[in-house]
Coordinates of C-alpha atoms in Angstrom, one line a residue:
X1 CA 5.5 -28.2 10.1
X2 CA 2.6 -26.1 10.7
X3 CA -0.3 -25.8 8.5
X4 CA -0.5 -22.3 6.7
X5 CA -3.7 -20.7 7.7
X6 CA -4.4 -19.0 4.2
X7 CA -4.6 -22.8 3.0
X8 CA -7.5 -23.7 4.7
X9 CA -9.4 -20.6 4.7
X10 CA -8.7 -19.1 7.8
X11 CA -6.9 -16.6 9.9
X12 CA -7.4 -15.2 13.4
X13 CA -8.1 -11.3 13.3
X14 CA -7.0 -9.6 16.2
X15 CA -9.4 -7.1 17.2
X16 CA -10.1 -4.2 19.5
X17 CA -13.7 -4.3 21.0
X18 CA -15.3 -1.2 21.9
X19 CA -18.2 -1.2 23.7
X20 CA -20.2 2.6 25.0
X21 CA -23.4 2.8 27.2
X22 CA -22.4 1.3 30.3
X23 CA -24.0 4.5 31.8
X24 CA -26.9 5.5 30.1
X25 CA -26.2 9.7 31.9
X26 CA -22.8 9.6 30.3
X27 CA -23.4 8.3 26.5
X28 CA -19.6 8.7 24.9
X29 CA -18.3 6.8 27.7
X30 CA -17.2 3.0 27.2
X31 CA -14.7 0.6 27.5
X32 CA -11.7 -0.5 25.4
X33 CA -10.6 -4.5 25.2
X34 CA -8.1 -6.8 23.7
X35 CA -7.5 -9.7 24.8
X36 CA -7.1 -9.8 28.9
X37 CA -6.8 -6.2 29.1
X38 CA -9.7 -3.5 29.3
X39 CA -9.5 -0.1 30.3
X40 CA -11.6 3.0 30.1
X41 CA -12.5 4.7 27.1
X42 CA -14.4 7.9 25.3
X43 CA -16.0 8.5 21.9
X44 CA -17.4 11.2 20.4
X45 CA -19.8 13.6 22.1
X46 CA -23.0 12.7 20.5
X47 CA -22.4 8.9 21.3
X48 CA -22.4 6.8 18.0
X49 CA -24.3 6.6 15.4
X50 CA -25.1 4.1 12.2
X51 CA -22.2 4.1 9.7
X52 CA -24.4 5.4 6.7
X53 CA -26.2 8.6 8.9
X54 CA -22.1 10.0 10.1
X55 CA -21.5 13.0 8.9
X56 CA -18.6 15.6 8.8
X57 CA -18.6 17.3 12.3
X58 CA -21.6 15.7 14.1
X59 CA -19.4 14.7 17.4
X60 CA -20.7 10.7 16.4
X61 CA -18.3 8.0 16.5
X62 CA -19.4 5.5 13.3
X63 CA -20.8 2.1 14.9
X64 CA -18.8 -1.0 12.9
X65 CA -15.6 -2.9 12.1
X66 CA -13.0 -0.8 10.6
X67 CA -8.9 -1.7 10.0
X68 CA -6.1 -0.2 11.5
X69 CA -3.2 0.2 9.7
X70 CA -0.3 2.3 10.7
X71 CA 0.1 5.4 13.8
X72 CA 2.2 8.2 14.6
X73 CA 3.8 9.1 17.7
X74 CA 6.1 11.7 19.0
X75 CA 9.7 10.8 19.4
X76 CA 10.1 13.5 21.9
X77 CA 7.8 11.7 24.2
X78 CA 8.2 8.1 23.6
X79 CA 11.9 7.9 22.1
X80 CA 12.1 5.3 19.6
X81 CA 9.9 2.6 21.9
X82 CA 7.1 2.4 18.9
X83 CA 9.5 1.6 16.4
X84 CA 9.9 -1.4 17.9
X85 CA 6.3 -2.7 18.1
X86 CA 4.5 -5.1 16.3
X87 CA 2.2 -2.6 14.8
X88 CA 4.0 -0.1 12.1
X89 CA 4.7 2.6 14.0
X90 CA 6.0 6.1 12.4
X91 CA 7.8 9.3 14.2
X92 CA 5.6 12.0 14.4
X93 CA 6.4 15.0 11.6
X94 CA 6.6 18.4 13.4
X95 CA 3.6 20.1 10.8
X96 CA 0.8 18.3 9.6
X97 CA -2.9 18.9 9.1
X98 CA -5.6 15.9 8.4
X99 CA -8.2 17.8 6.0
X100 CA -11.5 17.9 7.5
X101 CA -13.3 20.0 4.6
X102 CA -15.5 18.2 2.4
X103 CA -15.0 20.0 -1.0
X104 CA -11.3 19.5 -0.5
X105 CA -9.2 17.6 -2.7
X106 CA -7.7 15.9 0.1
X107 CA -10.3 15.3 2.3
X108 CA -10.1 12.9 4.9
X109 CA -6.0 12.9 3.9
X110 CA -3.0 13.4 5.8
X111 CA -1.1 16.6 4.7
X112 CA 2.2 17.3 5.6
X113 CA 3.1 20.9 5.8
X114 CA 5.9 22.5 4.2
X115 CA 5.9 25.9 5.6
X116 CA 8.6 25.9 8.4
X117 CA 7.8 29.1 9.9
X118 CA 4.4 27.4 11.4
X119 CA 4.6 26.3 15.4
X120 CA 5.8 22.7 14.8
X121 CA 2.6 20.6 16.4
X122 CA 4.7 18.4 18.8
X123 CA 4.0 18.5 22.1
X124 CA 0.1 18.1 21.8
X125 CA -0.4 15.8 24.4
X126 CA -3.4 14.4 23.0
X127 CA -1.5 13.3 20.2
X128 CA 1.6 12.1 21.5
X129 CA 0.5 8.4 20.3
X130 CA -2.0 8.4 17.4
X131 CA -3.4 5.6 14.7
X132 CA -5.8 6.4 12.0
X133 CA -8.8 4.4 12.0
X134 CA -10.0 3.2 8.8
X135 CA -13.4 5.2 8.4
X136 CA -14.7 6.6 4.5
X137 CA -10.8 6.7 3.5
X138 CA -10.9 4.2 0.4
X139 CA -13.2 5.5 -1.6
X140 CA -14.2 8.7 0.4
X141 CA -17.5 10.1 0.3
X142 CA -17.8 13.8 0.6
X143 CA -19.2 14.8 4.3
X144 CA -19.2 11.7 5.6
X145 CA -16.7 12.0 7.8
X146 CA -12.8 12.3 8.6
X147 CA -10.1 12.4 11.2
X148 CA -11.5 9.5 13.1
X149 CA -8.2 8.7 15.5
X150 CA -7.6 6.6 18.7
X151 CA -5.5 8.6 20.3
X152 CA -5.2 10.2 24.1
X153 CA -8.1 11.7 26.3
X154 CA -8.2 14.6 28.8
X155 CA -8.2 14.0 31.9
X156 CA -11.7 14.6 32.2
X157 CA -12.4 11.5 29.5
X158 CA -15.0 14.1 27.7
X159 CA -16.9 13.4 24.5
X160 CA -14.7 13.9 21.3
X161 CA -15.5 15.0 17.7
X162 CA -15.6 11.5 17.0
X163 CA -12.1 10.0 17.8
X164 CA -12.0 7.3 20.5
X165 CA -9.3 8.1 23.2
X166 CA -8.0 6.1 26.3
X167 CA -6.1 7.9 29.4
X168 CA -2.5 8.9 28.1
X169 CA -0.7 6.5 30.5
X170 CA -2.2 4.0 28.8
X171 CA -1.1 5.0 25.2
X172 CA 2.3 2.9 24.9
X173 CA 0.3 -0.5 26.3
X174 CA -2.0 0.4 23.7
X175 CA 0.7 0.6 21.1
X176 CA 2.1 -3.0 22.7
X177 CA -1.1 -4.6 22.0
X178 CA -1.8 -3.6 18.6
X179 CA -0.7 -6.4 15.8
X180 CA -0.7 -5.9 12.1
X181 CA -4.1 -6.1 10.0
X182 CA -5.8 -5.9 13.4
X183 CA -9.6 -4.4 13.6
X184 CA -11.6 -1.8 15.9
X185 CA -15.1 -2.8 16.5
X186 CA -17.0 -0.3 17.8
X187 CA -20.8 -1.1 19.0
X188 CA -23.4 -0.2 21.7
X189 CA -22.8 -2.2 24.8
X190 CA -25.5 -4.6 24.4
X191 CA -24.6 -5.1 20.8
X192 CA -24.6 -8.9 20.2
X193 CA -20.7 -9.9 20.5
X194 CA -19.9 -12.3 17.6
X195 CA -16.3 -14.0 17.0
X196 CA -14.6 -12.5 14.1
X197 CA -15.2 -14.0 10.7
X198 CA -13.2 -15.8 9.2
X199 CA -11.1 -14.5 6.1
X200 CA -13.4 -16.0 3.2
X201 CA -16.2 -15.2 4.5
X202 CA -15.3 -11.7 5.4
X203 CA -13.3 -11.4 2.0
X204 CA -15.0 -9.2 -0.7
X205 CA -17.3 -10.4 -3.3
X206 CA -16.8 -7.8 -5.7
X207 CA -14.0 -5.5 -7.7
X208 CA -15.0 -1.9 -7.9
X209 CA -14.4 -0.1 -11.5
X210 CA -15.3 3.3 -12.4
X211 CA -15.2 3.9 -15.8
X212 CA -15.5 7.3 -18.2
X213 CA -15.9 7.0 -21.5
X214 CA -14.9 9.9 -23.6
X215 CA -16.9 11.0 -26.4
X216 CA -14.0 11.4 -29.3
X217 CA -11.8 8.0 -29.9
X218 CA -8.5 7.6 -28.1
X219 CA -6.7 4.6 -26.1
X220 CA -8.1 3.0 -23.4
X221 CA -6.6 3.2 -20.3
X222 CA -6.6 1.1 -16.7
X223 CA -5.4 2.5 -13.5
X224 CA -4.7 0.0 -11.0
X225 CA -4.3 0.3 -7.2
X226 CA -3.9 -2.3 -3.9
X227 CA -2.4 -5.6 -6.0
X228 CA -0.7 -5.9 -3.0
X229 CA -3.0 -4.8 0.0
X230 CA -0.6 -3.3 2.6
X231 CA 0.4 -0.4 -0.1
X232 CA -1.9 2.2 0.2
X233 CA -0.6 5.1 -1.5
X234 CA -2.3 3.9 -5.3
X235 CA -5.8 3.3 -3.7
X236 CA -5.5 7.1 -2.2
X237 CA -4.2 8.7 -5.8
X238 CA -6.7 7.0 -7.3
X239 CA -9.6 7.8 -4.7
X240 CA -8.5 11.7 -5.4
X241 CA -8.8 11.7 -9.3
X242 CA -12.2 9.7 -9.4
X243 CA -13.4 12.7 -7.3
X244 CA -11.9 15.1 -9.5
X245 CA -13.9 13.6 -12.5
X246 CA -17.0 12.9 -11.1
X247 CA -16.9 16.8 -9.8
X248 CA -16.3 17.8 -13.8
X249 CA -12.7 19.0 -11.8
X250 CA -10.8 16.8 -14.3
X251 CA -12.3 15.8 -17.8
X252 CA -11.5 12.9 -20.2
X253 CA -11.5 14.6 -23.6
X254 CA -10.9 11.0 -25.4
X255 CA -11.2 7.3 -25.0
X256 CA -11.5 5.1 -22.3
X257 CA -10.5 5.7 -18.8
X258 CA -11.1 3.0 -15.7
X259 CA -9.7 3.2 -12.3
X260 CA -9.6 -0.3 -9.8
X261 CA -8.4 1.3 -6.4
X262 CA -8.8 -1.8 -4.5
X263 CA -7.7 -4.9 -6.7
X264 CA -7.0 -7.1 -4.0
X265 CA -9.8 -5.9 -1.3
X266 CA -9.1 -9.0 0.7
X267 CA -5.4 -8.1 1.3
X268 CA -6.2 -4.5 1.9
X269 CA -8.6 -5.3 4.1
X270 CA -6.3 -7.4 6.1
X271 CA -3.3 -4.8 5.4
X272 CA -1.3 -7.5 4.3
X273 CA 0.7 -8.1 1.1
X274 CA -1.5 -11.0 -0.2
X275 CA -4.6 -12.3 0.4
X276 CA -3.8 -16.3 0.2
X277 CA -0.6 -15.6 -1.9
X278 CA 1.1 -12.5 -4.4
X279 CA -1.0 -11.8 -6.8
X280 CA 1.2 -10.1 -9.1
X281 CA 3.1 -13.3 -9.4
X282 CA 1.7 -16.4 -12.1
X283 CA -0.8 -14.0 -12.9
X284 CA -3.6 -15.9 -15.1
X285 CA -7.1 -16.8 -15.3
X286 CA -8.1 -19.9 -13.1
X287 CA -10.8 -22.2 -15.1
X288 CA -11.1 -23.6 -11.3
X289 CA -10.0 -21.4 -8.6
X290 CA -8.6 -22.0 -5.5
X291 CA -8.0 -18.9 -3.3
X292 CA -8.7 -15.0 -3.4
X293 CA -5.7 -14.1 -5.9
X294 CA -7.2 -17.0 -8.6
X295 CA -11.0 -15.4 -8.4
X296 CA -9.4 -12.2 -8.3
X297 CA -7.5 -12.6 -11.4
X298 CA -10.3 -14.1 -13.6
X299 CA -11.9 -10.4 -13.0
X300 CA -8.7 -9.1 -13.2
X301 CA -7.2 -10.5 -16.5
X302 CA -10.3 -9.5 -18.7
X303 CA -10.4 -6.2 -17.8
X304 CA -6.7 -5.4 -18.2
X305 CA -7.5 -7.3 -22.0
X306 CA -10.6 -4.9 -22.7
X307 CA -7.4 -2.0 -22.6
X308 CA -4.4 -0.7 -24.5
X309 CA -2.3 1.1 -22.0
X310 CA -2.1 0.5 -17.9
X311 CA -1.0 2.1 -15.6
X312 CA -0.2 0.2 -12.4
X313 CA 0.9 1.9 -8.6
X314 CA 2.7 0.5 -6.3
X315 CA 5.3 0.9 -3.4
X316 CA 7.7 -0.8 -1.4
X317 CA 8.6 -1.6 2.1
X318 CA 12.1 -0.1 2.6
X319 CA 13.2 3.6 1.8
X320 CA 14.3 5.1 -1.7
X321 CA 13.1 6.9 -4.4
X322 CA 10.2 6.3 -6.2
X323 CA 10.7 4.8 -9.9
X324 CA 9.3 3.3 -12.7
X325 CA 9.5 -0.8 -13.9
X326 CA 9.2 -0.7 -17.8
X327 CA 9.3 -3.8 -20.0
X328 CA 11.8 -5.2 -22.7
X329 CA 13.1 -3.7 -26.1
X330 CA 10.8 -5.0 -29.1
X331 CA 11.4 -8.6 -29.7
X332 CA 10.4 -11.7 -30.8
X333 CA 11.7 -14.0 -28.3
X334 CA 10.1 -16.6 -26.6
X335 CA 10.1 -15.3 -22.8
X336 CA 8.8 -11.7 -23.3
X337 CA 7.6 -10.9 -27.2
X338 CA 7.2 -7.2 -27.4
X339 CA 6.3 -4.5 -29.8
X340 CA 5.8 -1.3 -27.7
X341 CA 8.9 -0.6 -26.0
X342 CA 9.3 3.0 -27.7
X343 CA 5.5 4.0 -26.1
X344 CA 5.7 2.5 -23.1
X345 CA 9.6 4.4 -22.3
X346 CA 8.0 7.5 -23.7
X347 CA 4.9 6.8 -21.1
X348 CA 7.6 6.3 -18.6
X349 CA 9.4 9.3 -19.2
X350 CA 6.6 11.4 -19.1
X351 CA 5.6 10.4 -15.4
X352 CA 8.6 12.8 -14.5
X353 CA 10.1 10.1 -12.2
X354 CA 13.8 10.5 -11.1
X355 CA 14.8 6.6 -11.8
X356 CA 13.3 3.6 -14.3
X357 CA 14.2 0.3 -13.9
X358 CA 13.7 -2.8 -16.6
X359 CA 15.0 -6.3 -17.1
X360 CA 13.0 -7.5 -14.8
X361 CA 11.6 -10.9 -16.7
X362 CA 14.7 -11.9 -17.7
X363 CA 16.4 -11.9 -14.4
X364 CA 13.7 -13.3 -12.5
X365 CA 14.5 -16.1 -15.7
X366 CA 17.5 -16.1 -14.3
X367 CA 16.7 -16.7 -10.5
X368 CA 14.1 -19.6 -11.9
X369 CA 17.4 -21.1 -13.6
X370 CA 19.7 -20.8 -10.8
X371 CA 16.7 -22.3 -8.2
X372 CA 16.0 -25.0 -10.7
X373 CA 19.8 -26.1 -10.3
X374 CA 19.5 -26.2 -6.9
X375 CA 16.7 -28.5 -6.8
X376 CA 13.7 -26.5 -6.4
X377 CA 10.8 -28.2 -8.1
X378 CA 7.8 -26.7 -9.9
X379 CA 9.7 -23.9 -11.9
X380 CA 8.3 -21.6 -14.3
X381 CA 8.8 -18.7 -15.6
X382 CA 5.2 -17.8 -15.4
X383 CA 6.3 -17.3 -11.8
X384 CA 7.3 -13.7 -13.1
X385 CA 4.2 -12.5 -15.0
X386 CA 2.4 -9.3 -12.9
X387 CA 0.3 -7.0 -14.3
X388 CA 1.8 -5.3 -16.3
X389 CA 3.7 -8.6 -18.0
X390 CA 0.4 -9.8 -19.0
X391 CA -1.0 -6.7 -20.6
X392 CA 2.3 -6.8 -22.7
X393 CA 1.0 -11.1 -23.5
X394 CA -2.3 -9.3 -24.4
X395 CA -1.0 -6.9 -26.8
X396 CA -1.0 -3.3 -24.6
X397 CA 1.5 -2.0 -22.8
X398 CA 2.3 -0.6 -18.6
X399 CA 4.1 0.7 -16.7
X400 CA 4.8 0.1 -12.9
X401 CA 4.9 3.1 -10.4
X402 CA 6.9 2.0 -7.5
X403 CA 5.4 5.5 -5.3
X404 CA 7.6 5.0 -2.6
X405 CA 8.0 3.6 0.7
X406 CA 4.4 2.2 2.2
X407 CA 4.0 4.7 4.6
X408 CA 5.7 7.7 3.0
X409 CA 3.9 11.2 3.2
X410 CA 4.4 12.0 -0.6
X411 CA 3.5 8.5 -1.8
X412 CA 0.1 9.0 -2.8
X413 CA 1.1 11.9 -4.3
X414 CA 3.7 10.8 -6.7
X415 CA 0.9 8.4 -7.7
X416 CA -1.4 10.9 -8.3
X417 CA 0.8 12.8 -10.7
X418 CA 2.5 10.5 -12.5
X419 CA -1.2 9.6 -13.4
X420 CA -2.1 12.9 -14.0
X421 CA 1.4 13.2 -16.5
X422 CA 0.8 10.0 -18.1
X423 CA -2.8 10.8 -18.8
X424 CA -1.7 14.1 -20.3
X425 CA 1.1 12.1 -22.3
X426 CA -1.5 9.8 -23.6
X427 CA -3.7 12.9 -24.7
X428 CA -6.7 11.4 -23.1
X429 CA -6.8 14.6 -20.3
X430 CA -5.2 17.8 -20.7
X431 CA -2.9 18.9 -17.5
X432 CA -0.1 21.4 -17.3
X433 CA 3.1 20.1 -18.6
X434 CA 6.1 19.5 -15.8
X435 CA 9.7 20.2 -17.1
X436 CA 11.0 16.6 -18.0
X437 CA 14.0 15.7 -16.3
X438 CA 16.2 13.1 -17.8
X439 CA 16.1 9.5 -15.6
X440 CA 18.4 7.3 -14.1
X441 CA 17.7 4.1 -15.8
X442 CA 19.1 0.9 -14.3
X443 CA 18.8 -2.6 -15.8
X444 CA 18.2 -5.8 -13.7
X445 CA 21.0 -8.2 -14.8
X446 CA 21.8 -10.4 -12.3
X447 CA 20.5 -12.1 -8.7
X448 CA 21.6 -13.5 -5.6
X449 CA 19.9 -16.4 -3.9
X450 CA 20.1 -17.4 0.1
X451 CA 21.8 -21.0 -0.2
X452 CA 20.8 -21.7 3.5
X453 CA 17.8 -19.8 5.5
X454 CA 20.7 -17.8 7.3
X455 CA 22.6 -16.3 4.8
X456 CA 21.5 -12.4 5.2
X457 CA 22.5 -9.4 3.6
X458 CA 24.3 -6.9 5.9
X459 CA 21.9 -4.4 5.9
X460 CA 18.2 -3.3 4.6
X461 CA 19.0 -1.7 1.3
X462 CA 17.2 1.1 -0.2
X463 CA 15.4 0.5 -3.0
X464 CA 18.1 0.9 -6.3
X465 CA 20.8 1.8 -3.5
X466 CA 24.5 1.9 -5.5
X467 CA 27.1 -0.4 -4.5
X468 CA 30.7 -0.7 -5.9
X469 CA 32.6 -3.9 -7.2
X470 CA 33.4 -5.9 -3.9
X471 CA 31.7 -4.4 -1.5
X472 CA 30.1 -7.0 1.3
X473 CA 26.6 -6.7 0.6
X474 CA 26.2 -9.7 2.8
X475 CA 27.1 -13.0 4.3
X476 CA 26.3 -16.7 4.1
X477 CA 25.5 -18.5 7.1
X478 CA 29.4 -19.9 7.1
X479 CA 30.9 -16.6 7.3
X480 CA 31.4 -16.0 3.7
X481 CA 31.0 -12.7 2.7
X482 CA 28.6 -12.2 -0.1
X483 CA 30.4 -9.3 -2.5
X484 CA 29.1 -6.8 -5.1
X485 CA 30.5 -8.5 -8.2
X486 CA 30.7 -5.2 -10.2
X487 CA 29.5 -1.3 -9.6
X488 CA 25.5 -1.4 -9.7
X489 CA 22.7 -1.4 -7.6
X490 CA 21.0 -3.3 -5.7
X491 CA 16.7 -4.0 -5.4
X492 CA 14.2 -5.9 -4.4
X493 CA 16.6 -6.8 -1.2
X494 CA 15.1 -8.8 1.2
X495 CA 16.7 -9.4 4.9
X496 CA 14.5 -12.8 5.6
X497 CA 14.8 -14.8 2.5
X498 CA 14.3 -18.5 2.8
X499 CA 17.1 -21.1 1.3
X500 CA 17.1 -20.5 -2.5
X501 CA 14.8 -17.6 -2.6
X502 CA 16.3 -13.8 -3.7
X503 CA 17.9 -12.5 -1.2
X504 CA 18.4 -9.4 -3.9
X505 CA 18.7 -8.7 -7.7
X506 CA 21.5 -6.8 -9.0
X507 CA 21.3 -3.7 -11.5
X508 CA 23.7 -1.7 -13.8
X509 CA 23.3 1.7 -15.6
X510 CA 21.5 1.6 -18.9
X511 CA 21.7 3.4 -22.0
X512 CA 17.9 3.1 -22.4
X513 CA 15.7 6.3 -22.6
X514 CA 18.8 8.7 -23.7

């Protein structure tokens, strides 16, 4: 069996080395390496420059190490040949703008434009291939730079604004080479080379909170973003209302308000799920911790303690609507005792989402039952406490925004308002009021487990995608079909699920929030 690297500490990076001064009469030219293959490159104009002196439109390309997590390209060029790479590749959208002005709201964002009746912006050669690089885009800092791309260079390699370009024949090999959580390091030519880090050492040593305290009493209330690291969309929502209340744009009229964009920096950093495993699973304090998610918990858990109400974002790696996870009906059972199930559907509702979801404790009780029949050993039902579960253990109450899929263009802003509308709810802000539109609300009653690493559902699900009573949903690895045992829905699907481990859960329609 091979040893998991996350185990002992370690995990090769994969990294793109850029290096710029070969010719001291032609300063933004450079080359490009990874691994065995280098090929000519260009930065920006004005050569580079330290990371803290960059500033918004000073032709400078940022000296450092900066992640690269997703690209663009244009279908009409390439076909569907990126889809298939390692790195997440997405199809170009026909009108888009990346915000280059400092006192915008969205600065340093991509924007997708709604407005058919502008020239669709396909066919720009320079941009027929296209990744975001990972420059002043967590918590942005105003003029300090945007729209830093690799993408293609004329043919005369000149200097850019600050993107770093390769010849446009070269754009797909580019595309081939890039991996998942992989880095650009960008330095002088006789910078130093040193091997990448490894993972602990590089991982962060801090958790950044910004807090505003309100000068009339009121609840206190947590936003979270990045529990899971490759799930961007809560980091950026939160990013844009920190700015809005540092500018006086927004202002906290009561309580307690503290925003975490990056929980798990580690796993962000690497654009990865988890750091050395999920946090949102088991979550507790660690008296003796053993990996990121255990030291990141024991800041974690106090902090979600010190509140009444979270609010946590998230999103998901298939397609679907966006919805919200709330917790049980008040009770005074042993698995999930509860006692704010009327304010936390009410915070729900207000979020204006088109779906909520609960149940999820006891079925995952369920899926630790049916797994601890099969043999599996250290069961608990622990195993299903996130955030959220264990501000309900501490006496508060969340709710979960699942914003959509990873990558999608309105993710970050259905975070951003259903914060905005559960602030408002709360009475800690005041906000215009959307029309509230009546939910769909499923319940999570029932799960399906692989038996053998081959059983597979029959296709990737969308997120709360219906299904009627016997329809194949999928198929063990002996040919049985796996049927829909009643009209529902299905979530959480996964199409690589190891022997006794979900392969989905099962919902029905609930009478909840009518």
């Amino acid at each position: 069996m091979n040893q998991n690297p996350f185990m002992v500490g370690t995990l090769e990076q994969k990294t793109i080395v850029v290096r710029v001064g070969h010719d001291p009469g032609a300063a933004h030219i450079g080359t490009l390496t990874i691994d065995d293959w280098t090929v000519k490159c260009a930065v920006g104009r004005g050569g580079l420059v330290e990371p803290q002196h960059k500033r918004e439109g000073d032709g400078k390309t940022p000296i450092g190490r900066y992640p690269l997590r997703y690209g663009f390209y244009d279908p009409d060029v390439f076909g569907d040949a990126p889809r298939g790479f390692d790195f997440p590749f997405l199809p170009k959208p026909p009108n888009y703008r990346w915000i280059e002005d400092p006192g915008s709201a969205f600065y340093n964002k991509l924007v997708f434009e709604t407005d058919e009746t502008q020239p669709s912006r396909r066919g720009e050669s320079l941009f027929d291939l296209f990744i975001p690089v990972g420059w002043n885009d967590s918590l942005t800092m105003a003029a300090g730079g945007s729209a830093i791309f690799m993408h293609a260079a004329r043919p005369d390699y000149s200097g850019t604004a600050g993107c770093v370009v390769v010849a446009h024949e070269d754009l797909l090999e580019l595309g081939r080479r890039l991996r998942p959580g992989m880095y650009i390091d960008i330095a002088p030519v006789d910078h130093e080379a040193k091997a990448p880090a490894p993972l602990v050492a590089a991982a962060p040593q801090a958790i950044e909170s910004v807090t505003f305290h309100g000068l009339r009493p009121g609840p206190r209330v947590i936003v979270t973003g990045a529990v899971h690291g490759n799930e961007p969309a809560g980091p950026y929502a939160i990013a844009r209302l920190i700015a809005e209340f540092r500018s006086g744009a927004r202002l906290l009229e009561r309580g307690t308000l503290t925003f975490v964009p990056l929980v798990n920096g580690l796993a962000f950093r690497q654009n990865t799920r988890a750091g050395h495993r999920n946090l949102n699973r088991n979550l507790s304090e660690s008296p003796i911790p053993r990996d990121n998610e255990d030291r990141v918990a024991n800041v974690l858990c106090p902090l979600l303690r010190a509140h009444d109400v979270l609010i946590d974002l998230h999103s998901f790696n298939g397609e679907g609507e966006a919805f919200a996870l709330i917790g049980p009906q008040d009770n005074t059972g042993a698995l999930e005792p509860f006692a704010y199930a009327d304010a936390e559907a009410a915070l729900a509702k207000a979020m204006n989402l088109p779906l909520v979801v609960h149940g999820w404790l006891a079925a995952h009780e369920k899926a630790q039952g049916q797994k601890q029949a099969a043999g599996v050993n250290g069961i608990s039902s622990l195993q299903g406490v996130g955030t959220t579960e264990y501000m309900r253990f501490s006496g508060g109450y969340g709710v979960t925004v699942e914003c959509g899929q990873h990558l999608a263009p309105d993710a970050q802003l259905i975070g951003y308002e259903c914060v905005v509308n559960g602030l408002a709810h709360l009475g800690v802000i005041t906000a215009a009021s959307p029309a509230i539109r009546k939910p769909r609300v499923l319940e999570i009653v029932d799960v399906i487990l692989a038996a053998h690493e081959d059983d597979r559902l029959v296709r990737p699900f969308k997120a709360c995608e219906a299904v009627t009573e016997g329809e194949v949903i999928g198929r063990r690895a002996d040919g049985t079909d796996i049927l829909a045992p009643y009209d529902g829905a299905v979530i959480f699907a996964s199409m690589n699920a190891e022997a006794n481990h979900e392969l989905c859960y099962l919902c029905t329609p609930s009478s909840r929030l009518g």
